[in-house]
CSV table of C-alpha atoms in Angstrom, one decimal:
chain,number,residue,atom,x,y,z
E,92,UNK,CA,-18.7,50.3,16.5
E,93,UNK,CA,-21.9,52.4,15.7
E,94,UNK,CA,-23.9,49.1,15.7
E,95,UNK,CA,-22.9,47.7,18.8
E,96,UNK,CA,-23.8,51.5,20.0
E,97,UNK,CA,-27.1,51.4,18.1
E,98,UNK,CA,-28.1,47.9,19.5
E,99,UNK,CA,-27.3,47.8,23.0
E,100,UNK,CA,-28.6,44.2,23.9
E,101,UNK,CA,-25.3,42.7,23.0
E,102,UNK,CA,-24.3,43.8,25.9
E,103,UNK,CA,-27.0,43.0,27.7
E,104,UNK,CA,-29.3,39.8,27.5
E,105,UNK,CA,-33.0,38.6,26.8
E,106,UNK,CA,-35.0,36.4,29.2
E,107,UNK,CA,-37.1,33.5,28.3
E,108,UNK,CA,-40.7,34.0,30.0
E,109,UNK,CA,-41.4,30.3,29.1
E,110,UNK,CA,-44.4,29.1,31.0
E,111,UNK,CA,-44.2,31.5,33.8
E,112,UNK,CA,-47.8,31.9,34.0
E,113,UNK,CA,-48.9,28.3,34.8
E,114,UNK,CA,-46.9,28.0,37.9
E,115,UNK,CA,-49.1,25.3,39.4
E,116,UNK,CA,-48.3,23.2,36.4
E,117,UNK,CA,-44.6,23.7,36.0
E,118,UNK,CA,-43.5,20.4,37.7
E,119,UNK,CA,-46.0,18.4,36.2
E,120,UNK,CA,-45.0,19.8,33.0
E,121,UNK,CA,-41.4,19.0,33.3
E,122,UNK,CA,-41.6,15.2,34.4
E,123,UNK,CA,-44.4,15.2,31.4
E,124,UNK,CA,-41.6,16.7,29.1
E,125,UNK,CA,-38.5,14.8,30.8
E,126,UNK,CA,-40.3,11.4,30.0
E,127,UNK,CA,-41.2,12.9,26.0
E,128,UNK,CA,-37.5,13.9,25.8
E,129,UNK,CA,-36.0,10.5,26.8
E,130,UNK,CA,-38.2,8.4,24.9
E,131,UNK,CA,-37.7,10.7,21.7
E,132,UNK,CA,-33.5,10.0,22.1
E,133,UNK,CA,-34.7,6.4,23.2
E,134,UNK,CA,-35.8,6.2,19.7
E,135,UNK,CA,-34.2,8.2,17.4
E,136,UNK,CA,-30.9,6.3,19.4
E,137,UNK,CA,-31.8,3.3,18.2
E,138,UNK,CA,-32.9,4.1,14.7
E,139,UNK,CA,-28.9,5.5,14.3
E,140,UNK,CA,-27.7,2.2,16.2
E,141,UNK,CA,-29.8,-0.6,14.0
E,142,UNK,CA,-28.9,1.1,10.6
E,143,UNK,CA,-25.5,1.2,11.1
E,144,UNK,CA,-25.4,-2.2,12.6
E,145,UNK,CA,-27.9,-4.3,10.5
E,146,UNK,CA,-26.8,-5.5,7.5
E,147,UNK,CA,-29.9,-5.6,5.7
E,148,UNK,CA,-30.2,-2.1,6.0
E,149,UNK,CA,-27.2,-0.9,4.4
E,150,UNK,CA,-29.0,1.2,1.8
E,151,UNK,CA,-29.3,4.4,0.4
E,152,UNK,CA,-33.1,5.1,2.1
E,153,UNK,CA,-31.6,3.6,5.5
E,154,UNK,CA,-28.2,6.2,4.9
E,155,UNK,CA,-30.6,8.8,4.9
E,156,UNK,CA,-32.7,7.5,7.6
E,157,UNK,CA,-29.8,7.2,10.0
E,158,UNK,CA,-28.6,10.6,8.9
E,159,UNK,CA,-32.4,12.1,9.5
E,160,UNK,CA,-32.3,10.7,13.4
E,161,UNK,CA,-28.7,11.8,13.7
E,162,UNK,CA,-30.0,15.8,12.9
E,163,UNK,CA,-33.1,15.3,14.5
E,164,UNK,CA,-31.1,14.2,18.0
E,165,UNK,CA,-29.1,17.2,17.6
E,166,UNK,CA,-32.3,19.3,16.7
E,167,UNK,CA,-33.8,18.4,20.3
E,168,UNK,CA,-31.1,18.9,22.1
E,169,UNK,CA,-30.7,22.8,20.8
E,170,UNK,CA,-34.3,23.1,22.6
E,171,UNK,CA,-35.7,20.9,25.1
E,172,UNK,CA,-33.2,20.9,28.4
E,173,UNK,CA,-33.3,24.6,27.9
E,174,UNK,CA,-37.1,23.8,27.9
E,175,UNK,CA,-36.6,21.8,30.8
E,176,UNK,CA,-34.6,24.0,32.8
E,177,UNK,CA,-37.4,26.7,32.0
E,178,UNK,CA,-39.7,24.5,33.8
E,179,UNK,CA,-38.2,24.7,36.9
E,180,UNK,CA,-37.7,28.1,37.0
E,181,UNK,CA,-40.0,31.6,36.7
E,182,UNK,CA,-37.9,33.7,34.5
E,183,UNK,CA,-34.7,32.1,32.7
E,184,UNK,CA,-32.0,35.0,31.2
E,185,UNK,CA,-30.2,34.0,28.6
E,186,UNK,CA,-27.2,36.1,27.1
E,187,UNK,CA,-27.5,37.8,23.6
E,188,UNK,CA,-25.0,35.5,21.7
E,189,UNK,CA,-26.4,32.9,23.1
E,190,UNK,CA,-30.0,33.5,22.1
E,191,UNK,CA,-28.6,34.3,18.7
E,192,UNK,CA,-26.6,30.8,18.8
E,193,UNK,CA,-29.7,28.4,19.8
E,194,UNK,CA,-31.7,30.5,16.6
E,195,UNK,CA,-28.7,29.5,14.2
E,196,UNK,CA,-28.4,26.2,15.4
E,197,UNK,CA,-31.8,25.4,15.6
E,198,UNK,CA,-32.6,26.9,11.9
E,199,UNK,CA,-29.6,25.1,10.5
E,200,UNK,CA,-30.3,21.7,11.8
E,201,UNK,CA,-34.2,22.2,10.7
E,202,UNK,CA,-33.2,23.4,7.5
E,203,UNK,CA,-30.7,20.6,7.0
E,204,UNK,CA,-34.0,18.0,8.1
E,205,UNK,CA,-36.1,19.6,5.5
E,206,UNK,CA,-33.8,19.3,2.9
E,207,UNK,CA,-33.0,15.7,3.3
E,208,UNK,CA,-36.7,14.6,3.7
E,209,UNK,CA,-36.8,16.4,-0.1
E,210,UNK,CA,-33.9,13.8,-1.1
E,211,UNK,CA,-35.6,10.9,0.7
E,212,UNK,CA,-39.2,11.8,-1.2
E,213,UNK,CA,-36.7,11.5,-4.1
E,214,UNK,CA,-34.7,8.6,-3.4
E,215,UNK,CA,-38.2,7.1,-3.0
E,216,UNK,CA,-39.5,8.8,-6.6
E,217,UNK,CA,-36.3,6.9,-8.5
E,218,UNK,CA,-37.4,3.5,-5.9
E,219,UNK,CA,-41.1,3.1,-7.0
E,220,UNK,CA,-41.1,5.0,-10.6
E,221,UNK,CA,-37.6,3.9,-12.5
E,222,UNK,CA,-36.6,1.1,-10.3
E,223,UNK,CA,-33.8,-0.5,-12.8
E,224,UNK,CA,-32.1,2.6,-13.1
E,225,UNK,CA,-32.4,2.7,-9.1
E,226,UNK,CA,-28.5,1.4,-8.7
E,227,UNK,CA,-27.3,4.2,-11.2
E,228,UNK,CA,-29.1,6.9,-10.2
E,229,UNK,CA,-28.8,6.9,-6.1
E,230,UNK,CA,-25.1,5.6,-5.3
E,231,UNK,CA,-23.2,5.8,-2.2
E,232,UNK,CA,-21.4,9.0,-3.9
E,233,UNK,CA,-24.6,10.7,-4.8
E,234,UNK,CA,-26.0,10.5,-1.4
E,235,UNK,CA,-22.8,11.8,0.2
E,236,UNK,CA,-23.1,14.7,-2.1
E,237,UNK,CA,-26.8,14.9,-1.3
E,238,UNK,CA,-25.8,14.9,2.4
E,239,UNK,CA,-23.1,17.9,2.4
E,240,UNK,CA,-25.6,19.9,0.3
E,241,UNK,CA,-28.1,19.5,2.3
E,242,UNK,CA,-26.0,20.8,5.6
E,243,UNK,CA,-24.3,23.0,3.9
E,244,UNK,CA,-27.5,24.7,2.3
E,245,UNK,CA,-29.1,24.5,6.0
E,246,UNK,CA,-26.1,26.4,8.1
E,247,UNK,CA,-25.6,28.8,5.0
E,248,UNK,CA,-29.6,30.2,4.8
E,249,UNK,CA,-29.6,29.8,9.0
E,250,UNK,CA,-26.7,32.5,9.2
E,251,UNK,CA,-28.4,34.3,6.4
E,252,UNK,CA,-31.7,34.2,8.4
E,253,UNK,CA,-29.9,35.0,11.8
E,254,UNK,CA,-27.7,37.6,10.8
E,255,UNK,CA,-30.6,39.4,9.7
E,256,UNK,CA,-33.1,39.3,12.7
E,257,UNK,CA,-29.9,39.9,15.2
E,258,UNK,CA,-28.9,43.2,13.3
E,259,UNK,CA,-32.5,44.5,14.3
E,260,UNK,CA,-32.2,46.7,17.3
E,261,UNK,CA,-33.9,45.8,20.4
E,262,UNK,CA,-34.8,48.7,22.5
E,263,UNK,CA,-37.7,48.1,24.3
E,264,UNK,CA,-38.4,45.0,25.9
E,265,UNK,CA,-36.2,42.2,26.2
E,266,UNK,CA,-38.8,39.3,27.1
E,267,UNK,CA,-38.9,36.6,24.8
E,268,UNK,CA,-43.0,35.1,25.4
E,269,UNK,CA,-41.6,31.8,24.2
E,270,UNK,CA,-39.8,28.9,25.9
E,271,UNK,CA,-36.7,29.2,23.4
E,272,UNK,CA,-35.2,32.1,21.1
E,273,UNK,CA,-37.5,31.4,18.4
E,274,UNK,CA,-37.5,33.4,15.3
E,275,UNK,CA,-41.3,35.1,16.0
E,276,UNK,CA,-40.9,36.0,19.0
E,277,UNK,CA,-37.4,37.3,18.8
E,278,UNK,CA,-38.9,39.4,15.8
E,279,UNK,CA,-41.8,40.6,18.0
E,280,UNK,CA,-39.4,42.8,20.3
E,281,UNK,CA,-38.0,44.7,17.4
E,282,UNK,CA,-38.2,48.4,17.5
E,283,UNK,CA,-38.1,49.4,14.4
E,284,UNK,CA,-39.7,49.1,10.7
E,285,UNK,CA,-39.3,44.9,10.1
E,286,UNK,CA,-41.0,44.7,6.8
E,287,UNK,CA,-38.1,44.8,4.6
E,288,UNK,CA,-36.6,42.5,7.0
E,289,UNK,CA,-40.1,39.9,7.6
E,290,UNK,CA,-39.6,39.7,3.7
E,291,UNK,CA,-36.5,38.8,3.6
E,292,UNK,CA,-37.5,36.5,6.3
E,293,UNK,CA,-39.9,35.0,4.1
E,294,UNK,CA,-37.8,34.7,1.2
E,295,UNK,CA,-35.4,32.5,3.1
E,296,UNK,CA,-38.2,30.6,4.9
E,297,UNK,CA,-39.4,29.7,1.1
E,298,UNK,CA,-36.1,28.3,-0.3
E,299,UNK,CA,-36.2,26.0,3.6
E,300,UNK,CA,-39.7,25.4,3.6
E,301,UNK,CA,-41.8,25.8,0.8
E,302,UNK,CA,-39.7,24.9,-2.3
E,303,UNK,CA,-39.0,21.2,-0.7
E,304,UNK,CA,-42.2,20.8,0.5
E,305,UNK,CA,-43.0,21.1,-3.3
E,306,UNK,CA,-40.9,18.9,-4.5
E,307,UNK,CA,-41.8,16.5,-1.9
E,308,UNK,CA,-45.8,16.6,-3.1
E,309,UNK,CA,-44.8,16.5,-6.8
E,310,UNK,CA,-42.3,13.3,-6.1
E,311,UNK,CA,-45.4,11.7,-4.4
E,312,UNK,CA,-47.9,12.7,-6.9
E,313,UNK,CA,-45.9,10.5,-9.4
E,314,UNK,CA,-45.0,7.4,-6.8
E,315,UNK,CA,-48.9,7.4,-6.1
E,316,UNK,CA,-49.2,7.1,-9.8
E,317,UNK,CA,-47.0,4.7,-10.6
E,318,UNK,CA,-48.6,2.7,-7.5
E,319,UNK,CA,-51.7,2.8,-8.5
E,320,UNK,CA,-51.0,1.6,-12.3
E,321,UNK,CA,-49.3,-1.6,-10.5
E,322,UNK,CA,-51.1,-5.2,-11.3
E,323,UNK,CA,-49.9,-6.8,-8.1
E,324,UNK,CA,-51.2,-6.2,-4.7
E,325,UNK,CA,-48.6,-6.9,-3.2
E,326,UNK,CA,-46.2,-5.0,-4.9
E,327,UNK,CA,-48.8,-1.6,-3.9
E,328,UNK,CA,-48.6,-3.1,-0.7
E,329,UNK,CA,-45.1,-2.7,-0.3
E,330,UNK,CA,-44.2,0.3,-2.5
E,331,UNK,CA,-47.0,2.0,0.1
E,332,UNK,CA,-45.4,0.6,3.1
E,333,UNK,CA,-42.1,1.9,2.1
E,334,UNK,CA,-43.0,5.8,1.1
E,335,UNK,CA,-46.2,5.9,3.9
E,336,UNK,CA,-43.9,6.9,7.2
E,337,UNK,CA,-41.6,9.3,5.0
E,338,UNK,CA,-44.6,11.3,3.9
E,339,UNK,CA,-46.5,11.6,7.5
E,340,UNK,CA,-43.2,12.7,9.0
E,341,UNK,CA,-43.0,15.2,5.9
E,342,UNK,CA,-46.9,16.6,6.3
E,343,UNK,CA,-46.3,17.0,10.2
E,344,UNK,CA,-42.5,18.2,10.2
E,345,UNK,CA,-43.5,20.8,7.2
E,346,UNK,CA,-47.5,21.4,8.3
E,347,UNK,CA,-46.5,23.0,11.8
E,348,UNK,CA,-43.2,24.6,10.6
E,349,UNK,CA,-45.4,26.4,7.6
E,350,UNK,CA,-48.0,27.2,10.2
E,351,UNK,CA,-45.3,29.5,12.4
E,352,UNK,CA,-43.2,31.0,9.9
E,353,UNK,CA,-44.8,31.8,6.7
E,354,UNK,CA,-46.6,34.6,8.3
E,355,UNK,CA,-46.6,38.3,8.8
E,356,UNK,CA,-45.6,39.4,12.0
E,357,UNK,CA,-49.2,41.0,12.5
E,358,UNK,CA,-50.4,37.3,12.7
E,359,UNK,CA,-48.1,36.4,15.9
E,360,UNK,CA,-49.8,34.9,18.6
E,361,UNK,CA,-47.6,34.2,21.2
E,362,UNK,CA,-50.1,31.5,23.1
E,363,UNK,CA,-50.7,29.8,20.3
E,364,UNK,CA,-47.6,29.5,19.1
E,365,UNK,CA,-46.2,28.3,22.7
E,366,UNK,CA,-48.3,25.2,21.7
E,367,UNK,CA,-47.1,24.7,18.2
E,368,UNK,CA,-43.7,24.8,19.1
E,369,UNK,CA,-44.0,22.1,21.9
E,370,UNK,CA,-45.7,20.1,19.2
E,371,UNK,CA,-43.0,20.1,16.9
E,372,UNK,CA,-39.9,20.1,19.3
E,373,UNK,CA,-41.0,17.3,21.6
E,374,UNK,CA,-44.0,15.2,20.2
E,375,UNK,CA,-43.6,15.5,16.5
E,376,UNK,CA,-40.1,14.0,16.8
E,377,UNK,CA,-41.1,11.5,19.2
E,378,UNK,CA,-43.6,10.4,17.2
E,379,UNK,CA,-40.8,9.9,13.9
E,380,UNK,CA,-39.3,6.9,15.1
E,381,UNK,CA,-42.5,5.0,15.7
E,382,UNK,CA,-43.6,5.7,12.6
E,383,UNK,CA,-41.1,4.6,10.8
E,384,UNK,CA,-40.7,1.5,12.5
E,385,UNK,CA,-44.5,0.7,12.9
E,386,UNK,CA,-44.9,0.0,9.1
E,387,UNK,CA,-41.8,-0.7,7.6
E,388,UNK,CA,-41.0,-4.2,7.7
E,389,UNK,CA,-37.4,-4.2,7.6
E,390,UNK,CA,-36.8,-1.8,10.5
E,391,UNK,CA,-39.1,-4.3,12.9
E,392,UNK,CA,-37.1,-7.1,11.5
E,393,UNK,CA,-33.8,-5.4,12.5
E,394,UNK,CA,-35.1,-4.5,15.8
E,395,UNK,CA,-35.4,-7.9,16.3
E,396,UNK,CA,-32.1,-9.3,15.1
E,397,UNK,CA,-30.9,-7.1,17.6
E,398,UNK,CA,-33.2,-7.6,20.8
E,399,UNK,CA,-32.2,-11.4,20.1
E,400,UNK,CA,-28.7,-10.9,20.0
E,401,UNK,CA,-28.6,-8.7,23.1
E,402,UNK,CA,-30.8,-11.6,24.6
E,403,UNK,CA,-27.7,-14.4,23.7
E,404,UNK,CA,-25.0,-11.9,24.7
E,405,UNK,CA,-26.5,-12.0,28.1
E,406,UNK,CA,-27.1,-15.5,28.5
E,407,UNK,CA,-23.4,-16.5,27.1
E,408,UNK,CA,-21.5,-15.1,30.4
E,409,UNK,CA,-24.1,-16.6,32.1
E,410,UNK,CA,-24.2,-20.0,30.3
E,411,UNK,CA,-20.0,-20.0,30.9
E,412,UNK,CA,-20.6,-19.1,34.3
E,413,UNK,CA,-22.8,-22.6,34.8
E,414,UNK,CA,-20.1,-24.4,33.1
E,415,UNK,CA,-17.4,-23.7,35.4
E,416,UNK,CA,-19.7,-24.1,38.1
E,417,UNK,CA,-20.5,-27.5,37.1
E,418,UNK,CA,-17.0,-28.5,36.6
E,419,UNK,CA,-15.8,-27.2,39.8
């Protein structure tokens, strides 16, 4: 009772300033955005629709793949038609629990994406540098395991992380500068002493961001080590292929998500951070799906299986269609 009476704002609500101050550029910004948007769930769509179709790509790097898209689909949707809607609007007011809930969900859901890019860096390591123990090592069970880990790891630290910054009290002003109720900017309109909290903040930024990122560059520093020792050019060749899209995707996803929050709140810069935000909600995952599909063999050749069998799907009614008309 004395919180809720110490921290009025859960009665009340915040409101999302977005992009107020480019009015002249708000439309063109949404059908920019709108297109971004549909060709990022275009993408990560069919990534979730091949692996589980295509036989060849019933494997545990694919599982994780699929799994990957899945989140990242669900991390895009927590954001970018609130985004949208922003667009179209000057000032968008957005209820207390409901900030709170788009924080939670959208920590939890990057949290769980950082995690299982760690397990993919390595599923990769046991891949490239002990490939006959491959079979033993990474089974079906261990990358279930892997999987609810991961999750439950990423919703665990999120209500950790949002717990803490939603306890604050908010007494001054309640306008987020940011297009979504992102943990900065939300910290920003604090009132009172946040330093214990910011370290906390930190702390539990660390276990999401920097610790996997870590292990990530240490996995890689051994598979480029073991590629390199390789006779065959061909075998580098493919060992690259195979580990190059996972570790662009990890330097971009990590690089811009270091960038914002392993900081001091002195350091926020709510311009600049407008525009690293819209990089890694709506480009950076549009860009995920081409990458992993640009080089990697199998996911090209998969793509194909299945643009060929749409193709004689299509042609069979018609082909029937012929017949009867024919025999009539």
């Amino acid at each position: 009772m004395a919180l809720l009476q110490k921290n009025h704002t859960l009665s009340s609500e915040f409101i999302i300033l977005g992009f107020g101050d480019l009015a002249e550029l708000q439309i063109f910004f949404f059908g920019l955005f709108l297109i971004i948007h549909l060709v990022t769930l275009t993408g990560h769509t069919t990534i979730v629709l091949i692996t589980l179709i295509d036989s060849c790509l019933q494997t545990p790097m694919y599982f994780f793949l699929r799994n990957l898209s899945t989140i990242e689909i669900c991390y895009i949707l927590v954001i970018v038609p609130n985004m949208l809607a922003n667009f179209l609007s000057r000032s968008q007011r957005m209820p207390f629990l409901g900030c709170a809930l788009q924080m939670y969900l959208f920590i939890a859901l990057g949290g769980v994406e950082c995690f299982l890019l760690a397990v993919m860096a390595y599923d990769r390591f046991v891949a490239i540098c002990n490939p006959l123990r491959y079979t033993v090592i990474i089974t079906r069970a261990f990358c279930l395991q892997m999987l609810t880990l991961a999750c439950i790891s990423g919703f665990a630290l999120s209500l950790t992380l949002t717990t803490l910054i939603f306890l604050l009290p908010f007494c001054q002003s309640h306008e987020i500068n940011h297009f979504f109720c992102d943990i900065p900017a939300v910290l920003f309109l604090a009132c009172s002493d946040t330093r214990a909290k910011e370290i906390a903040v930190f702390l539990v930024c660390m276990l999401i961001l920097l610790i996997p990122f870590l292990l990530i560059l240490l996995s890689y520093a051994f598979i480029i080590a073991a590629i390199l020792r390789m006779h065959s050019a061909e075998g580098r060749s493919k060992a690259f292929s195979t580990c190059a899209g996972h570790l662009l995707v990890s330097v971009l996803h990590y690089g811009c998500a270091i960038f914002i929050y392993i900081r001091p709140k002195s350091c926020y810069t709510p311009e600049q951070d407008k525009i690293v935000s819209l990089i890694y909600t709506n480009v950076t995952p549009m860009l995920y799906p081409m990458i992993y599909s640009l080089r990697n063999k199998e996911v090209k050749g998969a793509l194909r299986r299945l643009l060929v069998s749409y193709n004689q799907m299509r042609q069979q009614p018609n082909a029937r269609g012929r017949g009867r008309y024919l025999s009539s």
